[in-house]
């Protein structure tokens, strides 16, 4: 059995977002993080929320997989670096560049100084070629820093609801390739 920890980005993932759709499809096998604020993220709080969600998912038995989007990628990576839970797979979609011009610096100042450090488990960075929050060069650098494979999803913006991905079956295939049998 696999349990999934859903780690959305700033403002959470709305009902049309692929993350929310996957969460509904997984039912009880999914646990969404619950930080104090979705709009004014604080790194320590978000890392703690990942820990709490991981603990809840792990209590269900089986393997735990992190499924992160946008700013949630940074919360996932920091939790992995701090908690050192072993080989927890991380699916990291559309990680934003904290040094990029579109990064929400005013809303998420505690995320500004983060750098990508090698992760303890297998990881996959899935990035769009035209993401306003992180171009292909930035996402490649993040993947390299995290020791993750990188996959280009083509030109789909920020891989969010506005991207029109629906259930994003190509993303599910990528997740399955990371998690394995």
GROMACS .gro file of C-alpha atoms in nm:
model
  181
    1UNK     CA    1   0.000   0.000   0.000
    2UNK     CA    2   0.111   0.356  -0.073
    3UNK     CA    3   0.002   0.661   0.127
    4UNK     CA    4   0.039   1.003  -0.033
    5UNK     CA    5   0.119   1.332   0.141
    6UNK     CA    6  -0.032   1.618  -0.062
    7UNK     CA    7   0.173   1.938  -0.032
    8UNK     CA    8   0.016   2.224  -0.230
    9UNK     CA    9   0.174   2.561  -0.290
   10UNK     CA   10   0.076   2.904  -0.168
   11UNK     CA   11  -0.305   2.944  -0.142
   12UNK     CA   12  -0.350   2.564  -0.154
   13UNK     CA   13  -0.478   2.375  -0.457
   14UNK     CA   14  -0.835   2.442  -0.565
   15UNK     CA   15  -1.083   2.171  -0.665
   16UNK     CA   16  -0.981   2.185  -1.034
   17UNK     CA   17  -0.611   2.139  -0.958
   18UNK     CA   18  -0.458   1.801  -1.047
   19UNK     CA   19  -0.339   1.762  -0.688
   20UNK     CA   20  -0.693   1.791  -0.553
   21UNK     CA   21  -0.821   1.554  -0.819
   22UNK     CA   22  -0.555   1.296  -0.731
   23UNK     CA   23  -0.631   1.339  -0.363
   24UNK     CA   24  -1.000   1.266  -0.422
   25UNK     CA   25  -0.912   0.961  -0.634
   26UNK     CA   26  -0.681   0.826  -0.362
   27UNK     CA   27  -0.939   0.876  -0.086
   28UNK     CA   28  -0.812   0.759   0.252
   29UNK     CA   29  -0.468   0.690   0.107
   30UNK     CA   30  -0.403   1.067   0.084
   31UNK     CA   31  -0.327   1.320   0.358
   32UNK     CA   32  -0.309   1.693   0.278
   33UNK     CA   33  -0.086   1.917   0.487
   34UNK     CA   34  -0.265   2.168   0.710
   35UNK     CA   35  -0.046   2.472   0.774
   36UNK     CA   36  -0.172   2.767   0.979
   37UNK     CA   37  -0.178   2.990   0.670
   38UNK     CA   38  -0.202   2.910   0.301
   39UNK     CA   39  -0.163   3.276   0.199
   40UNK     CA   40   0.128   3.382   0.424
   41UNK     CA   41   0.341   3.068   0.440
   42UNK     CA   42   0.600   3.041   0.712
   43UNK     CA   43   0.869   2.779   0.649
   44UNK     CA   44   0.882   2.632   1.000
   45UNK     CA   45   0.503   2.595   1.007
   46UNK     CA   46   0.490   2.433   0.662
   47UNK     CA   47   0.772   2.190   0.747
   48UNK     CA   48   0.584   2.100   1.065
   49UNK     CA   49   0.268   2.047   0.861
   50UNK     CA   50   0.457   1.809   0.632
   51UNK     CA   51   0.579   1.620   0.940
   52UNK     CA   52   0.225   1.589   1.080
   53UNK     CA   53   0.086   1.473   0.745
   54UNK     CA   54   0.373   1.225   0.703
   55UNK     CA   55   0.307   1.084   1.049
   56UNK     CA   56  -0.064   1.043   0.969
   57UNK     CA   57   0.014   0.878   0.635
   58UNK     CA   58   0.278   0.648   0.786
   59UNK     CA   59   0.032   0.534   1.054
   60UNK     CA   60  -0.179   0.383   0.774
   61UNK     CA   61   0.101   0.141   0.692
   62UNK     CA   62   0.295   0.092   0.374
   63UNK     CA   63   0.515   0.338   0.190
   64UNK     CA   64   0.473   0.715   0.203
   65UNK     CA   65   0.520   0.935  -0.105
   66UNK     CA   66   0.533   1.316  -0.108
   67UNK     CA   67   0.336   1.486  -0.388
   68UNK     CA   68   0.427   1.855  -0.390
   69UNK     CA   69   0.343   2.151  -0.611
   70UNK     CA   70   0.506   2.494  -0.631
   71UNK     CA   71   0.606   2.633  -0.290
   72UNK     CA   72   0.511   2.294  -0.147
   73UNK     CA   73   0.820   2.154  -0.322
   74UNK     CA   74   1.036   2.365  -0.093
   75UNK     CA   75   0.843   2.258   0.217
   76UNK     CA   76   0.887   1.894   0.111
   77UNK     CA   77   1.259   1.936   0.040
   78UNK     CA   78   1.322   2.114   0.370
   79UNK     CA   79   1.127   1.853   0.564
   80UNK     CA   80   1.331   1.578   0.397
   81UNK     CA   81   1.656   1.760   0.483
   82UNK     CA   82   1.559   1.823   0.845
   83UNK     CA   83   1.369   1.505   0.936
   84UNK     CA   84   1.589   1.263   0.737
   85UNK     CA   85   1.310   1.003   0.714
   86UNK     CA   86   1.504   0.770   0.486
   87UNK     CA   87   1.411   0.697   0.128
   88UNK     CA   88   1.077   0.877   0.097
   89UNK     CA   89   1.004   0.945  -0.272
   90UNK     CA   90   0.925   1.306  -0.364
   91UNK     CA   91   0.727   1.414  -0.671
   92UNK     CA   92   0.808   1.785  -0.707
   93UNK     CA   93   0.597   1.967  -0.965
   94UNK     CA   94   0.671   2.325  -1.072
   95UNK     CA   95   0.915   2.429  -0.799
   96UNK     CA   96   0.951   2.808  -0.798
   97UNK     CA   97   1.289   2.979  -0.812
   98UNK     CA   98   1.329   3.171  -0.481
   99UNK     CA   99   1.565   3.410  -0.656
  100UNK     CA  100   1.341   3.459  -0.959
  101UNK     CA  101   1.151   3.783  -1.027
  102UNK     CA  102   0.805   3.623  -0.990
  103UNK     CA  103   0.871   3.451  -0.655
  104UNK     CA  104   0.611   3.567  -0.396
  105UNK     CA  105   0.879   3.720  -0.173
  106UNK     CA  106   0.643   3.945   0.023
  107UNK     CA  107   0.407   3.658   0.107
  108UNK     CA  108   0.674   3.393   0.172
  109UNK     CA  109   0.989   3.568   0.301
  110UNK     CA  110   1.103   3.269   0.510
  111UNK     CA  111   1.147   3.069   0.188
  112UNK     CA  112   1.380   3.321   0.019
  113UNK     CA  113   1.716   3.193   0.139
  114UNK     CA  114   1.659   2.825   0.068
  115UNK     CA  115   1.900   2.632  -0.150
  116UNK     CA  116   1.853   2.292  -0.306
  117UNK     CA  117   2.042   2.025  -0.111
  118UNK     CA  118   2.058   1.654  -0.196
  119UNK     CA  119   1.744   1.467  -0.090
  120UNK     CA  120   1.759   1.135   0.093
  121UNK     CA  121   1.525   0.947  -0.139
  122UNK     CA  122   1.432   0.927  -0.503
  123UNK     CA  123   1.289   1.250  -0.642
  124UNK     CA  124   1.145   1.375  -0.967
  125UNK     CA  125   1.118   1.741  -1.063
  126UNK     CA  126   0.846   1.797  -1.323
  127UNK     CA  127   0.865   2.143  -1.475
  128UNK     CA  128   0.699   2.335  -1.753
  129UNK     CA  129   0.909   2.506  -2.018
  130UNK     CA  130   0.716   2.831  -1.974
  131UNK     CA  131   0.659   2.844  -1.598
  132UNK     CA  132   0.659   3.209  -1.489
  133UNK     CA  133   0.790   3.109  -1.144
  134UNK     CA  134   1.089   2.910  -1.264
  135UNK     CA  135   1.233   2.878  -1.612
  136UNK     CA  136   1.393   2.562  -1.752
  137UNK     CA  137   1.741   2.665  -1.637
  138UNK     CA  138   1.622   2.725  -1.281
  139UNK     CA  139   1.427   2.399  -1.260
  140UNK     CA  140   1.725   2.207  -1.398
  141UNK     CA  141   1.948   2.366  -1.132
  142UNK     CA  142   1.700   2.277  -0.857
  143UNK     CA  143   1.677   1.918  -0.981
  144UNK     CA  144   2.057   1.892  -0.985
  145UNK     CA  145   2.085   2.040  -0.635
  146UNK     CA  146   1.823   1.801  -0.500
  147UNK     CA  147   1.980   1.506  -0.683
  148UNK     CA  148   1.650   1.453  -0.863
  149UNK     CA  149   1.559   1.348  -1.213
  150UNK     CA  150   1.403   1.630  -1.416
  151UNK     CA  151   1.121   1.592  -1.665
  152UNK     CA  152   0.999   1.865  -1.899
  153UNK     CA  153   0.620   1.872  -1.912
  154UNK     CA  154   0.622   2.095  -2.220
  155UNK     CA  155   0.462   2.439  -2.222
  156UNK     CA  156   0.190   2.430  -1.954
  157UNK     CA  157   0.258   2.737  -1.741
  158UNK     CA  158   0.278   2.671  -1.367
  159UNK     CA  159   0.122   2.323  -1.387
  160UNK     CA  160  -0.177   2.448  -1.191
  161UNK     CA  161  -0.553   2.479  -1.249
  162UNK     CA  162  -0.499   2.753  -1.508
  163UNK     CA  163  -0.286   2.507  -1.708
  164UNK     CA  164  -0.597   2.302  -1.789
  165UNK     CA  165  -0.433   1.969  -1.702
  166UNK     CA  166  -0.748   1.814  -1.557
  167UNK     CA  167  -0.661   1.479  -1.398
  168UNK     CA  168  -0.315   1.509  -1.558
  169UNK     CA  169  -0.270   1.145  -1.661
  170UNK     CA  170   0.084   1.216  -1.788
  171UNK     CA  171   0.171   1.335  -1.437
  172UNK     CA  172   0.028   1.018  -1.285
  173UNK     CA  173   0.247   0.812  -1.519
  174UNK     CA  174   0.549   1.012  -1.404
  175UNK     CA  175   0.454   0.961  -1.040
  176UNK     CA  176   0.414   0.588  -1.103
  177UNK     CA  177   0.759   0.579  -1.262
  178UNK     CA  178   0.901   0.735  -0.946
  179UNK     CA  179   0.714   0.514  -0.698
  180UNK     CA  180   0.743   0.189  -0.890
  181UNK     CA  181   0.552  -0.129  -0.813
   0.00000   0.00000   0.00000
